[in-house]
XYZ file of C-alpha atoms in Angstrom:
412
model
C 71.950 108.738 65.113
C 69.025 107.724 62.965
C 71.067 108.445 59.847
C 73.894 106.302 61.240
C 71.499 103.360 61.791
C 70.212 103.681 58.217
C 73.766 103.738 56.790
C 74.792 100.692 58.816
C 71.780 98.695 57.503
C 72.570 99.779 53.947
C 76.281 98.776 54.430
C 75.262 95.327 55.796
C 72.826 94.851 52.937
C 75.342 95.828 50.219
C 77.971 93.498 51.793
C 75.461 90.679 51.940
C 74.370 90.906 48.329
C 77.929 91.489 47.076
C 79.476 88.477 48.805
C 76.461 86.121 49.108
C 76.452 86.308 52.891
C 73.429 86.351 55.193
C 71.774 89.374 56.689
C 69.055 89.132 59.354
C 66.965 92.170 60.234
C 64.914 91.899 63.413
C 62.969 94.050 65.815
C 61.238 94.083 69.120
C 58.081 95.925 70.214
C 57.383 95.339 73.876
C 54.703 97.220 75.722
C 54.184 96.692 79.477
C 51.237 98.143 81.443
C 51.729 98.005 85.234
C 49.242 98.759 88.078
C 51.387 99.497 91.091
C 49.725 98.919 94.461
C 52.944 98.040 96.244
C 55.547 97.110 93.671
C 59.090 97.038 95.134
C 57.778 98.526 98.466
C 54.425 98.828 100.281
C 52.430 101.964 99.380
C 50.675 104.200 101.842
C 46.921 104.436 101.503
C 46.897 108.067 100.529
C 49.240 107.261 97.624
C 46.715 106.326 94.943
C 47.622 103.213 92.908
C 50.053 104.158 90.149
C 49.318 103.059 86.595
C 52.060 103.393 83.946
C 52.871 102.029 80.516
C 56.460 101.485 79.356
C 57.664 100.510 75.882
C 60.828 99.007 74.535
C 61.461 99.241 70.801
C 64.524 97.610 69.158
C 66.025 97.422 65.694
C 68.541 94.599 65.259
C 70.823 93.755 62.343
C 73.110 90.659 62.103
C 75.597 90.046 59.348
C 77.192 86.616 59.018
C 79.658 84.747 56.834
C 82.011 81.802 57.412
C 84.483 83.825 59.470
C 82.735 86.864 60.901
C 79.486 87.652 62.568
C 78.465 91.270 63.310
C 75.477 92.351 65.375
C 73.955 95.784 66.173
C 70.926 96.441 68.350
C 69.585 99.934 68.866
C 66.780 100.512 71.369
C 64.396 103.180 72.577
C 62.993 102.811 76.125
C 60.356 105.132 77.355
C 57.241 105.533 79.501
C 54.240 106.752 77.558
C 54.166 110.496 78.124
C 57.766 111.016 79.304
C 58.695 113.265 76.316
C 60.887 116.235 77.159
C 60.294 118.026 73.871
C 56.769 119.382 74.102
C 54.683 122.552 74.170
C 51.019 123.467 74.589
C 50.423 122.463 70.956
C 51.853 118.961 71.093
C 54.488 116.382 72.255
C 57.455 116.021 69.923
C 59.584 113.218 71.433
C 62.397 112.576 73.879
C 65.870 113.863 73.061
C 67.699 111.223 75.072
C 65.720 108.051 74.364
C 67.810 106.271 71.703
C 70.723 104.105 72.899
C 72.992 101.267 71.951
C 71.908 97.923 73.427
C 74.492 95.672 71.711
C 77.238 96.163 69.109
C 79.763 93.425 68.647
C 81.743 91.496 66.060
C 82.572 87.808 66.460
C 85.667 86.599 64.621
C 86.263 82.931 64.083
C 89.861 82.112 65.127
C 89.699 78.369 64.396
C 86.946 75.860 63.844
C 86.498 75.553 67.628
C 87.312 79.022 68.905
C 86.187 82.602 68.375
C 86.682 86.119 69.680
C 83.768 88.457 70.329
C 84.548 92.175 70.813
C 82.182 94.981 71.813
C 78.984 95.606 73.753
C 77.210 92.267 74.346
C 75.045 90.354 76.797
C 76.180 87.617 79.156
C 74.075 84.816 80.478
C 75.692 81.847 82.279
C 74.389 78.867 84.231
C 71.543 79.865 86.535
C 72.356 83.588 85.805
C 73.022 84.107 89.494
C 76.044 86.339 88.771
C 75.822 87.394 85.122
C 72.532 87.954 83.306
C 70.876 90.161 80.704
C 67.801 90.484 83.022
C 64.842 90.459 80.601
C 62.253 92.001 82.904
C 64.238 95.213 82.980
C 63.211 97.374 80.014
C 66.791 98.381 79.346
C 68.401 94.972 80.136
C 72.056 94.728 81.037
C 74.849 94.898 78.480
C 78.642 94.474 78.998
C 81.507 96.167 77.171
C 83.980 93.328 76.908
C 86.202 91.003 74.918
C 85.047 87.358 75.023
C 87.089 84.391 73.909
C 85.140 81.144 73.401
C 86.359 77.631 72.716
C 83.996 74.635 72.270
C 85.123 71.061 71.827
C 84.245 67.524 72.978
C 86.313 67.865 76.150
C 84.795 71.064 77.577
C 83.579 74.569 76.677
C 85.651 77.548 77.686
C 84.564 81.204 77.964
C 87.062 83.893 78.967
C 86.026 87.569 79.238
C 88.055 90.726 79.911
C 86.914 94.319 80.285
C 88.177 97.745 81.347
C 85.783 100.717 81.690
C 86.432 104.476 81.710
C 84.231 107.571 81.530
C 86.629 109.247 79.094
C 90.132 108.979 77.619
C 91.499 111.663 79.937
C 91.779 109.604 83.158
C 90.891 106.281 84.822
C 88.110 107.669 87.061
C 84.782 105.915 87.250
C 81.764 106.155 89.593
C 82.297 103.357 92.157
C 78.692 102.238 91.760
C 79.828 100.788 88.365
C 82.465 98.085 87.860
C 85.731 99.386 86.489
C 86.543 95.904 85.342
C 84.558 92.649 85.259
C 86.457 89.585 84.095
C 85.512 85.934 84.270
C 86.437 82.409 83.223
C 83.772 79.809 82.718
C 84.165 76.098 82.062
C 81.321 73.689 81.307
C 80.839 70.078 80.393
C 77.693 68.006 79.745
C 77.716 64.295 80.629
C 75.027 61.705 79.913
C 72.683 62.576 82.799
C 73.986 65.815 84.152
C 76.024 68.926 83.355
C 78.652 70.672 85.487
C 80.242 74.108 85.140
C 82.747 76.229 87.007
C 82.922 80.046 87.062
C 85.275 82.572 88.541
C 84.403 86.324 88.323
C 86.847 89.055 89.182
C 85.458 92.561 89.701
C 87.134 95.841 90.417
C 85.665 99.180 91.522
C 87.368 102.525 92.143
C 87.712 103.482 95.808
C 85.774 106.724 95.189
C 84.666 108.896 92.295
C 87.874 110.945 92.591
C 90.264 108.013 93.153
C 91.826 105.707 90.572
C 92.696 103.069 93.216
C 90.901 99.824 92.486
C 89.220 97.493 95.038
C 89.036 93.892 93.826
C 86.644 91.081 94.770
C 86.547 87.509 93.505
C 83.534 85.192 93.252
C 83.819 81.454 92.482
C 81.001 79.033 91.789
C 80.059 75.553 90.689
C 76.779 74.535 89.047
C 75.296 71.022 88.700
C 72.329 70.546 86.373
C 70.306 67.335 85.949
C 69.476 66.534 82.366
C 66.608 64.101 83.124
C 63.280 65.301 81.610
C 61.231 63.673 84.397
C 63.368 64.656 87.362
C 65.246 67.879 86.533
C 67.417 69.336 89.275
C 69.882 72.206 89.810
C 72.340 72.895 92.581
C 74.850 75.745 92.833
C 77.248 77.165 95.378
C 79.196 80.411 95.251
C 81.877 81.860 97.471
C 82.933 85.504 97.510
C 86.055 87.038 99.048
C 88.193 90.157 98.865
C 91.432 90.567 96.881
C 92.177 94.049 98.333
C 93.054 95.058 101.862
C 90.487 97.805 102.286
C 87.636 95.419 103.497
C 87.584 91.759 104.437
C 84.824 89.888 102.588
C 83.672 86.303 103.156
C 80.227 85.523 101.795
C 78.432 82.759 100.027
C 75.293 81.889 98.125
C 73.525 78.517 97.865
C 70.806 77.517 95.461
C 69.083 74.217 94.820
C 65.980 73.119 92.951
C 64.354 69.791 92.161
C 61.418 69.238 89.789
C 59.039 66.627 88.563
C 57.333 66.591 85.150
C 53.964 65.058 84.384
C 51.546 64.565 81.467
C 54.222 64.285 78.761
C 56.127 67.279 80.155
C 53.037 69.504 79.990
C 53.128 70.062 83.767
C 56.120 70.656 86.000
C 56.374 71.125 89.764
C 59.501 72.571 91.367
C 60.620 72.958 94.933
C 63.589 75.246 95.509
C 65.701 76.824 98.192
C 68.022 79.874 97.952
C 70.370 81.142 100.633
C 72.288 84.459 100.429
C 74.630 85.054 103.363
C 74.432 88.323 105.306
C 75.833 90.165 108.333
C 74.756 89.187 111.839
C 74.137 91.456 114.779
C 77.774 91.317 115.979
C 80.483 93.276 114.233
C 83.228 90.757 113.340
C 85.093 93.086 111.027
C 84.227 90.861 108.042
C 81.554 91.587 105.475
C 79.415 88.443 105.049
C 76.831 90.072 102.688
C 76.928 88.337 99.349
C 76.907 90.591 96.269
C 74.835 89.132 93.373
C 76.837 91.302 90.923
C 74.816 91.606 87.720
C 72.710 88.472 88.340
C 68.996 87.866 88.046
C 66.681 89.163 90.756
C 63.158 89.352 89.365
C 63.004 85.753 88.221
C 64.187 84.347 91.545
C 63.115 86.457 94.493
C 59.510 87.230 93.783
C 57.974 89.204 90.963
C 57.206 92.126 93.270
C 60.946 92.759 93.427
C 61.053 93.379 97.188
C 64.521 91.868 97.351
C 66.208 93.128 94.194
C 68.638 94.623 96.717
C 69.419 91.914 99.241
C 69.013 92.948 102.907
C 72.328 93.372 104.740
C 71.232 90.446 106.960
C 71.043 88.138 103.922
C 68.008 86.248 102.540
C 66.499 82.768 102.590
C 63.860 81.824 100.051
C 61.820 78.639 100.037
C 59.555 78.377 96.997
C 57.163 76.063 95.239
C 56.384 76.505 91.583
C 53.882 74.807 89.310
C 53.874 75.362 85.529
C 51.134 73.917 83.290
C 51.167 73.977 79.482
C 47.424 73.907 78.759
C 47.882 74.015 74.991
C 50.551 74.757 72.430
C 49.769 78.490 72.884
C 48.643 78.879 76.474
C 50.474 78.227 79.745
C 50.226 79.200 83.455
C 52.691 79.514 86.271
C 51.984 79.781 90.032
C 54.786 80.361 92.542
C 54.637 80.610 96.353
C 57.636 82.131 98.183
C 58.461 82.102 101.881
C 61.142 84.672 102.737
C 63.384 84.800 105.804
C 66.324 86.870 106.875
C 69.510 84.790 106.988
C 70.691 86.599 110.094
C 68.890 88.372 112.953
C 68.323 92.094 113.149
C 70.338 93.715 115.952
C 68.361 94.358 119.157
C 66.231 91.120 119.050
C 62.992 93.049 118.533
C 62.157 91.432 115.217
C 62.189 87.844 114.129
C 63.512 86.573 110.794
C 60.160 86.108 109.071
C 59.813 88.456 106.052
C 56.420 87.054 104.883
C 55.189 85.195 101.835
C 54.525 86.113 98.229
C 52.211 84.513 95.675
C 52.867 85.041 91.925
C 50.558 84.135 89.083
C 51.564 84.419 85.400
C 49.576 83.660 82.309
C 51.239 83.335 78.872
C 49.570 83.232 75.481
C 51.536 82.788 72.245
C 49.157 84.012 69.587
C 51.661 84.120 66.700
C 55.126 82.799 65.886
C 56.674 86.159 66.787
C 54.193 87.467 69.346
C 53.403 86.716 72.990
C 50.912 88.136 75.469
C 51.712 87.845 79.173
C 49.728 88.828 82.240
C 50.800 88.552 85.907
C 49.464 89.234 89.376
C 51.452 89.195 92.622
C 50.383 89.564 96.287
C 52.615 89.925 99.350
C 51.774 88.811 102.891
C 53.824 91.214 104.939
C 55.209 91.018 108.466
C 56.534 93.466 111.082
C 60.044 92.600 110.075
C 59.346 93.471 106.443
C 57.741 96.769 107.525
C 60.856 97.538 109.520
C 63.127 96.961 106.522
C 60.811 98.925 104.156
C 60.301 101.838 106.630
C 56.523 101.315 106.716
C 56.093 100.613 110.466
C 52.983 102.247 112.014
C 51.845 103.300 108.540
C 48.534 102.438 106.862
C 49.515 100.727 103.611
C 47.750 99.005 100.772
C 47.922 95.223 100.862
C 51.071 94.925 98.682
C 50.283 93.743 95.189
C 50.675 94.560 91.538
C 49.254 93.630 88.172
C 50.840 93.791 84.745
C 50.089 92.996 81.106
C 52.917 92.776 78.595
C 52.790 92.387 74.801
C 55.963 91.333 73.005
C 56.355 91.159 69.236
C 59.708 90.105 67.674
C 59.621 90.048 63.889
C 62.637 88.685 61.973
C 63.569 88.784 58.307
C 66.478 86.992 56.664
C 68.108 87.990 53.373
């Protein structure tokens, strides 16, 4: 694999110099240290706080001329000390660490349209449905064909995909999407932007069945373009296209902000609603699936609701961001979480508690950032019930992280 990477870079370089095209070589070195005292779920007192360090290393190469752009990104993701090749005399590495993050070619069809083929990252609108999810060390990539057209009337993105584990059959683990296809239309006006998206997903009925179960999700996004009063509103509806299960679910999101001090300070008030199932069995699944959308950036940095409760979720939050200087900024967010529907039995209320998030960011070089964060969760009996920590002595849920990110880039 290392030899293949070297040969690809050499090939790109030779092509560049031979045809006077551009070649960009880039990299990423991201190290994240995390002190876990209740990250993702409360920890019992006898479980000592867990300290870990993860690292993401990437090597990127992009070739570009007037008609074609090619991009390859290889990455290694590891925890410090997770090597599986070791002995009493030393640690010699991990045999399964190197992987393909992105590999695509983008072909210009006309002056306004192009076709991108291969493994790529998707990020649309508020990233509620499709996102690359940067907090995740691996991030999310999609094997797909993407057609794009941009003109003065509107922008169009159309994606198609079909996934298999091998060429022998059409089987695929139902936890993964067999196909994920979408169409996205967007248009910016003078004071606001609007976009429409429809995502069609299909999963196999089981790991030994080739029968596909289809679901469709449709959404509309409005974005205010005013610098002083930015706003965002989005609504999504999800329903079944197959007869195996009836699905009728929705998601609402809205946010309004106000900037001060020449845009160096911004205050935002937001509300998210993800529908869920109530205590009565209606025969319809009302639990909204966020597909491959963002979680960490929206529902608290402790990631307690990366998987939405079956009862759904409400999130009311207040965020204040201050740019103290060109290099240093702070962010404080307060969340109040509620279940969208009651838990059966009536023993627990809908209050899931509150979370406070603090993030400090320092850009000490053009290609380097240092980020530190601290989060604390004020839990309730309802949260303990959902996290299976009732009648258990737990740490006050909190976590601390420090992350260094360096992204050098060289153009030839």
